[in-house]
Coordinates of C-alpha atoms in Angstrom, one line a residue:
Chain A
M888 CA -9.5 50.5 31.5
G889 CA -10.4 53.2 33.9
F890 CA -14.0 53.9 34.4
P891 CA -14.8 57.6 33.8
P892 CA -13.9 59.4 36.9
I893 CA -16.1 62.0 38.6
R894 CA -13.8 64.6 37.0
W895 CA -15.0 63.4 33.6
F896 CA -18.5 64.7 34.3
L897 CA -17.4 67.9 36.0
E898 CA -15.1 69.0 33.2
R899 CA -17.6 68.8 30.4
D900 CA -18.9 72.3 30.5
K901 CA -15.8 73.9 29.0
I902 CA -14.7 75.5 25.7
R903 CA -11.6 73.9 24.3
L904 CA -9.5 76.7 22.8
V905 CA -6.5 76.0 20.6
I906 CA -4.5 79.1 19.8
I907 CA -2.3 78.8 16.7
G908 CA 0.1 81.2 15.1
H909 CA 3.4 81.8 13.3
S910 CA 6.1 84.2 14.3
L911 CA 4.5 87.2 16.0
G912 CA 1.2 85.3 16.0
A913 CA 2.8 82.5 17.9
G914 CA 4.1 84.8 20.5
A915 CA 1.0 86.8 20.9
G916 CA -1.0 83.6 20.9
T917 CA 1.1 82.2 23.8
I918 CA 0.6 85.3 25.9
A919 CA -3.1 85.2 25.1
A920 CA -3.1 81.5 26.2
M921 CA -1.4 82.4 29.4
E922 CA -4.0 85.1 30.1
L923 CA -7.0 83.0 29.1
K924 CA -5.8 79.9 30.9
E925 CA -6.8 81.6 34.2
H926 CA -10.5 81.3 33.3
D927 CA -12.1 78.1 34.4
F928 CA -14.5 77.7 31.5
L929 CA -11.6 77.5 29.0
E930 CA -9.3 74.6 28.3
V931 CA -6.5 76.3 26.5
E932 CA -3.7 75.0 24.3
A933 CA -1.2 76.9 22.1
I934 CA 0.8 75.8 19.1
G935 CA 3.4 78.2 17.7
F936 CA 5.7 78.0 14.7
G937 CA 8.8 80.2 14.8
C938 CA 7.8 81.9 18.0
P939 CA 10.2 84.7 19.0
S940 CA 12.2 84.5 22.2
L941 CA 9.3 85.4 24.4
L942 CA 9.6 84.4 28.0
S943 CA 12.2 84.2 30.8
R944 CA 13.2 80.6 31.6
E945 CA 10.9 80.1 34.6
L946 CA 7.9 81.4 32.8
S947 CA 8.7 79.3 29.7
E948 CA 9.0 76.3 31.9
S949 CA 5.6 77.0 33.5
T950 CA 3.8 76.9 30.2
K951 CA 5.1 73.4 29.2
E952 CA 1.8 71.8 29.9
Y953 CA -0.1 73.7 27.3
V954 CA 2.2 75.4 24.9
T955 CA 4.2 73.8 22.1
T956 CA 6.7 75.7 20.0
V957 CA 8.2 74.4 16.8
V958 CA 11.5 75.9 15.8
N959 CA 12.9 75.2 12.3
D960 CA 16.6 74.7 12.2
A961 CA 18.4 78.1 12.2
D962 CA 15.2 80.2 12.3
I963 CA 16.5 83.6 13.6
V964 CA 13.2 84.8 15.0
S965 CA 12.9 82.1 17.6
R966 CA 16.4 83.2 18.8
M967 CA 15.9 86.9 18.5
S968 CA 15.9 89.1 21.6
G969 CA 17.6 92.3 22.4
S970 CA 20.5 90.6 24.1
S971 CA 20.9 87.8 21.5
M972 CA 21.0 90.3 18.7
T973 CA 23.5 92.5 20.5
N974 CA 25.6 89.4 21.1
V975 CA 25.6 88.3 17.5
L976 CA 26.6 91.8 16.4
L977 CA 29.5 91.7 18.9
D978 CA 30.5 88.3 17.6
L979 CA 30.5 89.6 14.1
M980 CA 32.6 92.6 15.0
E981 CA 35.1 90.5 16.9
Y982 CA 35.4 87.7 14.4
D983 CA 38.8 87.6 12.7
W984 CA 38.1 86.8 9.1
T985 CA 41.5 87.7 7.7
H986 CA 42.7 84.1 7.4
D987 CA 39.4 83.0 5.7
V988 CA 39.7 85.8 3.2
L989 CA 43.2 84.7 2.2
V990 CA 42.2 81.1 1.7
D991 CA 39.3 82.3 -0.3
L992 CA 41.5 84.6 -2.4
E993 CA 44.0 81.9 -3.2
F994 CA 41.3 79.5 -4.3
S995 CA 39.6 82.3 -6.4
L996 CA 42.7 83.3 -8.2
E997 CA 43.6 79.7 -9.1
R998 CA 40.1 79.1 -10.4
L999 CA 40.2 82.4 -12.5
K1000 CA 43.4 81.2 -14.1
E1001 CA 41.7 78.0 -15.1
V1002 CA 38.6 79.6 -16.5
F1003 CA 40.4 82.4 -18.3
S1004 CA 43.4 80.5 -19.3
D1005 CA 44.0 82.8 -22.4
F1006 CA 44.4 85.8 -20.1
R1007 CA 46.5 84.0 -17.5
G1008 CA 49.3 86.5 -18.1
F1009 CA 47.2 89.4 -17.0
L1010 CA 46.3 87.9 -13.6
P1011 CA 48.8 88.5 -10.7
E1012 CA 50.9 85.6 -9.4
T1013 CA 49.0 84.0 -6.6
S1014 CA 51.8 83.9 -4.0
K1015 CA 52.6 87.6 -4.6
A1016 CA 49.0 88.6 -4.4
L1017 CA 48.6 86.7 -1.2
E1018 CA 51.7 88.3 0.3
W1019 CA 50.3 91.8 -0.6
F1020 CA 47.0 91.1 0.9
T1021 CA 48.5 89.6 4.1
K1022 CA 50.5 92.8 4.6
R1023 CA 47.4 94.9 4.2
M1024 CA 45.5 92.8 6.6
D1025 CA 48.3 93.0 9.2
E1026 CA 48.5 96.8 8.8
V1027 CA 44.9 97.8 8.6
V1028 CA 42.3 95.2 9.2
R1029 CA 43.7 93.2 12.1
P1030 CA 44.4 96.2 14.3
T1031 CA 40.8 97.4 13.7
I1032 CA 39.4 94.1 14.7
A1033 CA 41.7 93.9 17.7
K1034 CA 40.5 97.3 18.9
R1035 CA 36.9 96.0 19.0
A1036 CA 37.7 92.7 20.7
P1037 CA 38.1 93.4 24.4
R1038 CA 34.5 94.2 25.1
G1039 CA 34.1 91.8 28.0
D1040 CA 31.4 89.2 28.4
K1041 CA 28.4 88.8 26.3
L1042 CA 25.0 89.9 27.5
P1043 CA 23.0 87.3 29.3
S1044 CA 20.0 86.0 27.4
V1045 CA 16.9 86.7 29.3
L1046 CA 14.3 85.4 26.9
I1047 CA 13.7 82.1 25.2
P1048 CA 10.8 80.5 23.3
P1049 CA 7.9 79.3 25.4
G1050 CA 6.6 75.9 26.5
R1051 CA 7.7 72.6 25.1
C1052 CA 10.0 73.1 22.2
I1053 CA 10.4 71.0 19.1
H1054 CA 13.6 71.6 17.0
L1055 CA 13.5 70.6 13.4
F1056 CA 17.0 70.3 12.0
R1057 CA 18.8 69.2 8.9
D1058 CA 20.5 65.9 10.0
G1059 CA 22.6 65.3 6.9
Y1060 CA 20.1 62.9 5.4
G1061 CA 16.8 64.7 5.7
T1062 CA 15.0 66.5 8.5
T1063 CA 14.4 65.3 12.0
G1064 CA 12.4 66.8 14.8
T1065 CA 13.0 66.3 18.5
Y1066 CA 11.7 67.7 21.8
T1067 CA 14.6 69.8 23.0
P1068 CA 15.1 72.3 25.9
C1069 CA 13.9 75.7 24.9
D1070 CA 17.0 77.4 26.2
W1071 CA 18.9 75.9 23.2
F1072 CA 17.5 78.9 21.4
S1073 CA 18.8 81.6 23.5
S1074 CA 21.5 82.6 21.0
V1075 CA 21.4 83.3 17.3
E1076 CA 22.6 80.5 15.0
F1077 CA 24.1 82.6 12.2
S1078 CA 23.4 80.7 9.0
L1079 CA 22.6 81.5 5.4
T1080 CA 19.1 80.0 5.9
L1081 CA 18.2 81.9 9.0
I1082 CA 15.5 83.9 7.1
D1083 CA 14.3 81.1 4.8
D1084 CA 14.0 78.8 7.8
H1085 CA 11.6 81.2 9.4
L1086 CA 9.2 81.5 6.5
I1087 CA 6.4 79.0 6.2
P1088 CA 6.7 77.9 2.5
T1089 CA 10.5 77.7 2.4
G1090 CA 11.0 76.8 6.0
Y1091 CA 8.4 75.2 8.1
N1092 CA 6.3 73.5 5.4
R1093 CA 9.2 71.9 3.7
A1094 CA 10.9 70.8 6.9
M1095 CA 7.8 69.4 8.5
L1096 CA 6.8 67.4 5.4
S1097 CA 10.4 66.1 5.2
A1098 CA 10.4 65.2 8.8
A1099 CA 7.1 63.4 8.5
Q1100 CA 8.4 61.5 5.5
D1101 CA 11.8 60.7 7.2
S1102 CA 10.3 59.7 10.5
D1103 CA 9.8 56.1 9.3
R1104 CA 13.3 55.7 7.9
D1105 CA 16.3 54.4 9.7
Y1106 CA 19.3 55.9 8.0
S1107 CA 21.8 54.3 10.3
V1108 CA 20.7 51.0 8.7
S1109 CA 21.4 52.2 5.2
T1110 CA 24.8 53.5 6.3
I1111 CA 25.7 50.1 7.8
R1112 CA 24.6 48.4 4.6
L1113 CA 26.7 50.8 2.5
F1114 CA 29.8 50.1 4.5
S1115 CA 29.2 46.3 4.6
R1116 CA 29.1 46.0 0.8
Chain B
M307 CA -22.6 39.8 54.0
K308 CA -20.4 42.1 52.1
H309 CA -21.9 40.9 48.8
R310 CA -25.4 41.3 50.0
H311 CA -24.6 44.8 51.0
F312 CA -23.4 45.5 47.5
V313 CA -26.5 44.0 46.0
I314 CA -28.9 46.0 48.1
Q315 CA -27.2 49.3 47.7
P316 CA -27.2 49.2 43.8
C317 CA -30.9 48.3 43.9
L318 CA -31.7 51.2 46.1
L319 CA -29.6 53.4 43.9
L320 CA -31.3 52.1 40.8
L321 CA -34.6 53.1 42.3
L322 CA -33.3 56.5 43.2
T323 CA -31.8 57.0 39.8
L324 CA -35.1 56.1 38.0
T325 CA -37.0 58.5 40.2
T326 CA -34.5 61.3 39.6
L327 CA -34.5 60.5 36.0
L328 CA -38.2 60.6 35.6
A329 CA -38.6 63.7 37.8
L330 CA -36.0 65.7 36.1
G331 CA -37.1 64.5 32.7
L332 CA -40.7 65.6 33.2
A333 CA -39.6 68.9 34.7
E334 CA -37.4 69.7 31.7
K335 CA -39.6 68.5 28.9
P336 CA -41.4 71.7 27.9
K337 CA -38.2 73.7 28.1
T338 CA -36.4 71.2 25.9
R339 CA -39.1 71.3 23.2
E340 CA -39.3 75.0 23.3
T341 CA -35.5 75.3 22.9
Q342 CA -35.5 72.9 20.0
E343 CA -38.3 74.5 18.2
G344 CA -37.5 78.1 19.0
A345 CA -33.9 77.6 18.1
E346 CA -34.4 76.8 14.5
P347 CA -32.5 79.4 12.6
E348 CA -33.7 81.1 9.5
S349 CA -30.3 81.3 7.9
C350 CA -29.0 77.9 8.6
E351 CA -25.8 77.1 6.8
S352 CA -25.8 73.4 7.4
S353 CA -24.7 70.8 5.0
G354 CA -25.7 67.1 4.9
S355 CA -28.6 67.5 7.4
F356 CA -32.3 68.0 7.1
W357 CA -32.2 71.6 8.5
G358 CA -29.7 72.8 6.0
K359 CA -31.3 71.6 2.8
D360 CA -34.9 72.6 3.4
S361 CA -36.8 74.4 6.0
D362 CA -40.3 73.8 4.5
P363 CA -42.6 72.7 7.3
S364 CA -44.4 70.1 5.1
S365 CA -41.1 68.5 4.1
L366 CA -40.1 68.6 7.8
Q367 CA -43.2 66.7 8.6
E368 CA -42.5 64.2 5.9
F369 CA -38.9 63.9 7.1
L370 CA -40.1 63.2 10.6
K371 CA -42.6 60.7 9.4
T372 CA -40.4 58.7 7.0
T373 CA -37.1 59.0 8.7
V374 CA -37.4 59.6 12.3
F375 CA -40.7 57.9 13.2
G376 CA -40.6 55.1 10.7
Q377 CA -42.2 54.7 7.3
S378 CA -45.8 54.6 8.3
E379 CA -48.4 55.1 5.6
D380 CA -51.1 55.6 8.2
G381 CA -51.6 59.3 8.7
A382 CA -53.5 58.9 12.0
K383 CA -50.8 56.6 13.3
G384 CA -48.2 59.1 12.3
K385 CA -50.0 61.9 14.0
E386 CA -50.3 59.7 17.1
I387 CA -46.6 59.1 17.1
N388 CA -45.9 62.7 16.6
E389 CA -48.1 63.6 19.6
E390 CA -46.3 60.9 21.6
S391 CA -43.0 62.3 20.6
D392 CA -44.0 65.7 22.1
N393 CA -43.9 64.2 25.5
A394 CA -40.9 62.1 24.8
W395 CA -37.2 62.6 25.6
P396 CA -35.2 64.9 23.4
R397 CA -34.6 63.1 20.2
P398 CA -30.8 63.4 19.8
F399 CA -30.2 61.8 23.1
L400 CA -32.6 59.0 22.4
S401 CA -31.1 58.4 19.0
F402 CA -27.7 58.0 20.4
L403 CA -28.8 55.7 23.1
E404 CA -30.8 53.7 20.5
A405 CA -27.6 53.3 18.5
R406 CA -25.7 52.2 21.6
R407 CA -28.4 49.7 22.4
N408 CA -28.0 48.1 19.1
D409 CA -24.2 48.0 19.5
W410 CA -24.7 46.6 23.0
I411 CA -26.9 43.8 21.8
E412 CA -24.6 43.1 18.9
S413 CA -21.6 43.0 21.1
L414 CA -23.4 40.6 23.4
N415 CA -24.3 38.3 20.5
N416 CA -20.8 38.5 19.1
N417 CA -19.3 37.6 22.4
D418 CA -18.0 34.0 21.9
E419 CA -17.0 33.4 25.4
P420 CA -19.8 33.3 27.9
D421 CA -19.6 36.2 30.3
T422 CA -19.8 34.6 33.6
T423 CA -18.3 37.5 35.4
S424 CA -21.0 39.9 34.7
S425 CA -23.7 37.7 36.1
K426 CA -21.8 36.9 39.2
N427 CA -20.3 40.2 40.0
P428 CA -22.9 42.4 41.8
F429 CA -21.2 45.5 40.6
L430 CA -21.4 44.5 37.0
S431 CA -25.0 43.4 37.4
F432 CA -25.7 46.8 38.7
V433 CA -24.0 48.4 35.8
E434 CA -25.9 46.2 33.4
G435 CA -29.1 47.1 35.1
I436 CA -28.4 50.8 34.8
H437 CA -27.5 50.3 31.2
H438 CA -30.7 48.4 30.4
T439 CA -32.7 51.1 32.2
I440 CA -31.2 53.7 30.0
E441 CA -31.8 51.6 27.0
S442 CA -35.4 51.0 27.9
L443 CA -35.9 54.7 27.6
V444 CA -34.7 54.7 24.1
E445 CA -37.1 55.1 21.2
S446 CA -36.4 54.5 17.6
G447 CA -35.0 57.3 15.5
D448 CA -32.6 58.3 12.8
E449 CA -29.4 58.9 14.8
K450 CA -27.3 60.7 12.2
A451 CA -29.9 63.0 10.8
I452 CA -31.0 64.1 14.2
A453 CA -27.6 64.5 15.6
N454 CA -26.4 66.5 12.6
S455 CA -29.5 68.6 12.7
S456 CA -29.0 69.3 16.4
N457 CA -25.3 70.2 16.0
E458 CA -25.9 72.4 12.9
K459 CA -28.8 74.1 14.7
I460 CA -26.7 74.9 17.7
L461 CA -23.8 76.0 15.5
S462 CA -26.1 78.3 13.5
Q463 CA -27.4 79.9 16.7
V464 CA -23.9 80.3 18.1
L465 CA -22.8 81.9 14.9
E466 CA -25.7 84.3 14.9
K467 CA -25.4 85.3 18.5
V468 CA -21.6 85.6 18.5
R469 CA -21.7 87.7 15.3
S470 CA -24.2 90.0 16.8
I471 CA -21.7 90.5 19.7
T472 CA -18.7 91.0 17.5
H473 CA -20.5 93.6 15.3
K474 CA -20.7 95.9 18.3
E475 CA -17.0 96.4 18.1
E476 CA -16.1 99.9 17.2
S477 CA -13.6 100.6 14.5
I478 CA -10.6 102.9 14.9
G479 CA -10.5 106.1 13.0
F480 CA -7.7 107.1 10.7
Q481 CA -6.4 109.8 13.0
E482 CA -6.3 107.4 15.9
F483 CA -4.6 104.8 13.7
I484 CA -1.8 107.3 12.7
S485 CA -1.4 108.4 16.3
I486 CA -1.0 104.7 17.4
M487 CA 1.5 104.0 14.6
T488 CA 3.6 107.1 15.4
D489 CA 3.7 106.3 19.1
A490 CA 4.8 102.7 18.4
L491 CA 7.5 103.9 16.0
K492 CA 8.9 106.3 18.6
R493 CA 9.0 103.5 21.2
V494 CA 10.8 101.1 18.7
T495 CA 13.3 103.8 17.7
K496 CA 14.1 104.5 21.3
Q497 CA 14.6 100.8 22.1
I498 CA 16.9 100.4 19.1
Q499 CA 18.9 103.4 20.2
D500 CA 19.0 102.0 23.8
N501 CA 20.1 98.5 22.7
F502 CA 22.4 99.1 19.8
G503 CA 22.9 102.9 19.6
D504 CA 26.4 102.9 21.2
L505 CA 27.5 99.8 19.3
L506 CA 26.3 101.0 15.9
A507 CA 27.7 104.5 16.3
T508 CA 31.3 103.6 17.2
N509 CA 32.0 100.2 15.8
I510 CA 30.3 99.8 12.5
D511 CA 32.5 100.0 9.4
A512 CA 32.8 98.5 6.0
Y513 CA 34.8 95.5 7.4
I514 CA 31.6 94.2 9.0
A515 CA 30.1 93.6 5.6
L516 CA 33.2 91.7 4.6
A517 CA 33.1 89.7 7.7
I518 CA 29.5 88.4 7.2
P519 CA 30.1 85.6 4.7
Y520 CA 33.1 84.3 6.6
Y521 CA 31.4 84.5 9.9
A522 CA 28.5 82.6 8.4
M523 CA 30.8 79.9 7.2
N524 CA 32.4 79.6 10.6
Q525 CA 29.0 79.3 12.3
D526 CA 27.8 76.8 9.7
A527 CA 30.7 74.6 10.5
A528 CA 30.0 74.9 14.2
H529 CA 26.3 73.9 13.6
S530 CA 26.9 71.1 11.1
P531 CA 24.3 68.4 10.6
L532 CA 26.7 65.9 12.4
T533 CA 27.0 68.2 15.4
K534 CA 23.2 68.6 15.5
R535 CA 22.7 64.9 15.3
R536 CA 25.0 64.3 18.2
L537 CA 23.4 67.1 20.3
H538 CA 19.9 65.7 19.6
R539 CA 20.6 62.0 20.1
F540 CA 19.3 61.8 23.6
Y541 CA 16.1 63.6 23.0
Q542 CA 12.7 62.2 22.1
T543 CA 11.9 62.2 18.4
V544 CA 8.6 63.6 17.1
T545 CA 6.4 60.9 15.5
K546 CA 4.8 61.0 12.1
N547 CA 1.3 61.4 13.6
E548 CA 2.4 64.3 15.6
W549 CA 3.8 65.9 12.5
I550 CA 0.5 65.4 10.7
D551 CA -1.4 67.1 13.5
L552 CA 1.1 69.9 13.6
H553 CA 0.9 70.3 9.9
D554 CA -2.8 71.1 10.2
A555 CA -2.0 73.8 12.6
L556 CA 0.7 75.1 10.2
Y557 CA -1.9 75.3 7.4
L558 CA -4.1 77.6 9.5
S559 CA -1.1 79.7 10.5
H560 CA -0.2 80.1 6.8
L561 CA -3.8 80.8 5.8
A562 CA -3.9 83.7 8.3
Y563 CA -1.5 85.6 6.0
V564 CA -4.1 86.0 3.2
D565 CA -5.2 89.5 2.1
T566 CA -8.9 89.3 2.5
I567 CA -11.5 87.6 4.7
E568 CA -13.0 86.0 1.6
Q569 CA -9.7 84.3 0.8
F570 CA -9.5 83.1 4.3
E571 CA -12.9 81.6 4.2
T572 CA -12.2 79.9 0.9
G573 CA -9.1 78.4 2.4
L574 CA -11.0 77.3 5.5
D575 CA -13.6 75.5 3.4
D576 CA -10.8 73.4 1.9
F577 CA -9.5 72.5 5.4
E578 CA -10.6 69.3 7.1
D579 CA -13.6 68.9 4.7
G580 CA -15.0 72.3 5.7
A581 CA -15.3 71.2 9.4
W582 CA -14.6 74.8 10.6
K583 CA -16.5 78.0 10.5
K584 CA -15.2 81.5 11.1
L585 CA -16.8 83.3 13.9
D586 CA -14.8 86.4 13.8
G587 CA -11.7 87.8 12.3
T588 CA -9.8 90.6 10.6
T589 CA -6.9 90.9 8.3
Q590 CA -6.1 94.4 9.7
S591 CA -3.5 94.6 12.4
F592 CA -2.5 97.4 14.8
P593 CA 0.6 97.9 16.8
D594 CA 0.1 95.7 19.9
L595 CA -2.9 93.9 18.2
P596 CA -2.1 91.4 15.4
A597 CA -4.7 90.2 12.9
S598 CA -6.5 87.1 14.0
F599 CA -9.4 84.8 13.3
L600 CA -11.7 82.9 15.7
L601 CA -13.0 79.6 14.3
I602 CA -15.4 77.0 15.7
H603 CA -15.6 73.4 14.8
K604 CA -19.0 72.5 13.3
E605 CA -19.1 69.3 15.3
L606 CA -19.7 69.5 19.0
D607 CA -17.0 67.8 21.0
P608 CA -15.0 66.7 17.9
M609 CA -12.0 65.5 19.9
D610 CA -14.1 62.8 21.5
G611 CA -14.1 59.1 20.6
K612 CA -10.4 59.2 19.8
S613 CA -9.5 57.4 23.0
K614 CA -11.3 54.1 23.4
G615 CA -11.0 52.2 26.6
G616 CA -10.9 48.4 26.6
G617 CA -11.2 46.2 29.6
A618 CA -11.9 42.9 31.1
F619 CA -15.5 43.7 31.8
P620 CA -17.8 43.9 28.8
G621 CA -20.5 45.4 30.9
L622 CA -18.4 48.3 32.0
E623 CA -17.0 48.8 28.5
A624 CA -20.4 48.9 27.0
L625 CA -21.7 51.4 29.6
Q626 CA -18.6 53.5 29.1
E627 CA -19.2 53.5 25.3
T628 CA -22.8 54.6 25.9
L629 CA -21.6 57.4 28.1
Q630 CA -19.0 58.3 25.5
K631 CA -21.7 58.6 23.0
I632 CA -23.6 60.9 25.2
K633 CA -20.6 63.2 25.5
P634 CA -20.8 64.8 22.0
Q635 CA -24.2 66.1 23.0
K636 CA -22.7 68.2 25.8
S637 CA -21.3 71.6 25.7
E638 CA -17.6 71.0 25.0
V639 CA -16.9 73.2 22.0
L640 CA -13.7 73.2 20.0
V641 CA -12.6 76.8 19.1
T642 CA -9.4 77.8 17.4
L643 CA -7.9 81.2 17.5
V644 CA -5.5 81.7 14.6
V645 CA -3.1 84.7 15.0
R646 CA -1.3 86.1 12.1
G647 CA 2.4 86.8 12.1
T648 CA 4.3 89.8 10.8
K649 CA 2.9 91.1 7.6
Q650 CA 2.2 94.8 7.9
I651 CA 4.2 97.7 9.3
S652 CA 2.1 97.7 12.4
D653 CA 3.3 94.1 13.0
L654 CA 6.9 95.1 12.6
L655 CA 6.4 97.7 15.3
S656 CA 5.1 95.1 17.7
D657 CA 8.1 92.9 16.8
G658 CA 10.5 95.8 17.2
L659 CA 9.9 96.2 20.9
L660 CA 12.5 93.6 21.9
E661 CA 13.1 94.9 25.4
P662 CA 11.9 92.5 28.1
E663 CA 9.2 93.7 30.4
E664 CA 8.3 92.3 33.8
Y665 CA 5.5 89.8 33.6
R666 CA 4.3 87.3 36.3
G667 CA 7.5 87.3 38.3
G668 CA 9.6 86.9 35.1
H669 CA 10.1 88.7 31.9
A670 CA 8.4 88.7 28.5
H671 CA 9.1 90.3 25.1
G672 CA 7.7 93.8 25.4
G673 CA 5.9 94.3 22.1
I674 CA 4.5 90.8 22.0
L675 CA 3.4 90.9 25.6
A676 CA 1.1 93.9 24.8
S677 CA -0.2 92.1 21.7
G678 CA -1.0 88.9 23.6
K679 CA -2.8 90.8 26.4
N680 CA -4.8 92.8 23.9
L681 CA -5.7 89.6 22.1
A682 CA -7.0 88.0 25.3
K683 CA -8.9 91.1 26.1
K684 CA -10.5 91.2 22.7
Y685 CA -11.6 87.6 22.7
L686 CA -12.4 86.9 26.3
P687 CA -15.9 88.5 26.3
M688 CA -16.6 86.7 23.0
L689 CA -15.5 83.3 24.4
R690 CA -17.5 83.9 27.5
D691 CA -20.6 84.6 25.5
L692 CA -19.9 81.6 23.3
H693 CA -19.7 79.5 26.4
K694 CA -22.9 80.9 27.8
I695 CA -24.7 80.3 24.5
T696 CA -23.4 76.8 23.9
S697 CA -24.1 75.8 27.5
E698 CA -27.7 77.1 27.3
L699 CA -28.3 75.5 23.9
C700 CA -26.6 72.2 24.4
C701 CA -27.3 71.4 28.0
V702 CA -31.0 71.9 28.6
W703 CA -32.0 68.4 28.0
Y704 CA -28.6 67.0 29.0
L705 CA -29.4 68.2 32.5
N706 CA -32.1 65.6 32.6
L707 CA -29.5 63.0 32.8
N708 CA -26.7 64.8 34.5
A709 CA -27.8 64.0 38.0
T710 CA -28.4 60.4 37.2
L711 CA -25.1 59.8 35.4
T712 CA -23.2 61.6 38.2
I713 CA -24.7 59.2 40.7
I714 CA -23.8 56.3 38.5
S715 CA -20.3 57.6 38.1
I716 CA -19.7 58.1 41.8
W717 CA -21.0 54.7 42.7
S718 CA -19.3 52.9 39.9
Y719 CA -16.1 54.7 40.8
I720 CA -16.4 53.6 44.4
F721 CA -17.3 50.0 43.5
H722 CA -14.5 49.8 40.9
N723 CA -12.0 50.8 43.5
H724 CA -13.3 48.3 46.0
F725 CA -13.3 45.4 43.6

């Protein structure tokens, strides 16, 4: 036990201010916290959900004591800055998707023949269709992609989320949350859930409830049990 | 010799403390009463306390007679007690100390092992002495009713005064609003052009649309749950309790998206048993100023009492508990500022200014930086006034004890370190 130190008596006369926000609110709240922190009569803390990439690394580091940022899985807003968006656009332009589309096409044609077995004769032969598409890809699409590719290095990411970051992520069983470095969120994670993850009802609320429920469970134990049977 | 030194000094200190206590107490008395009486609000919105349910003077008298000063049928005696109470210490403080005295006696009675340390140790004897001195100043009273009434009373006054401050705020005219919006739109368009203009003009074609699902599949594979599990395996996991606390914050963040103030207030009433009150707020946002709500916790110092210290010295522990109980009567006020995210066009314009701007030797998101600064600028005067008001209202009678407790704290700290 520590007896109340002198500081205990001197710090009484303060207003304890907690700034809370989501998205833009989290970002603006963090800046407001940084501004208000300078005033002695306030004891400021900020909690943000889905805060945009807001501060440069050193500044983000300097707010660790009083700012907490929760980032849900692939939430795009927390990773969104001018440079990260430009980089993702460059990635998208440079990505050679021709092989993926051929695999997709082969699978789709086979499936169509299964579903519409009565009209099988009207559908093109898979190998011939793939050959035709491959030729088109080589002649038109691949040169276009190749023209875009040599653009040099990506832009450096200047901004990251502020303070102490918590990353909620789908771990394969449920949802887990860990304290992670904020510069993990300096580039966009292009996922189909990047918008849903940012919203409160479909993203943060679901993930946080799941993480709270899953926090007591040890899935590794159940996996071992499964294999030991 | 050393022990004698430590016995004499606490005795002298005790004497000094008592003198200070009485002197300050007498000096502050009229002001305290005046504050308590004068501060009674007309439109008190309390719940569960005397002040909230009825402000009728006769029922107040009855309340004081039956609840605060004991159930005496003798009118003359009741009057006498009332008169005595006029010269007494402020009631909330006394009631808290009374409760602590009972706890103290109970804890002593429940202590199975005889506490030989406290009687032998001069420091602990000193602490016990101080504690008993404080106890001796305690009079009987209904702790809960008085504490609640005091808190509600202070809260009502704070609300009243802060609202009078916020009402002075001037609203923006339609023309000015349009001008702000147009200006923000121009800035956003310019930044988009600067950032992506060249890229969009020369490299966008129909193939990009075809690439999106396959690029997403590729990225999904790169960020699979297994990959994430491996990446996170050396980092500290957030606990269930932390999630529960964070979920409360998420509730308020979500609530901020409602369409009207009334909806916000209804949602706030459902939150934490209606423990929060809205001081100020708006659902209307502007470019560089998001919608926000300022809330105050109805209980003063609500975060207190969560951390309890235990120790080898029951005397110290009891005194610490007594001091802890005094803390809620001080001026630490819990205020929450809830800032809404992107909902209106004006919010999008703030978001759209992605270009980093220089800030405190580093960089910050341009649009949000301006929003945050404006937010701080908007609420700083309000918080300053709130601090002033709560300090004035809460601390008048607290000052009576402040000097004494500080002396105790200094001495106990020194003694504790020496032993």
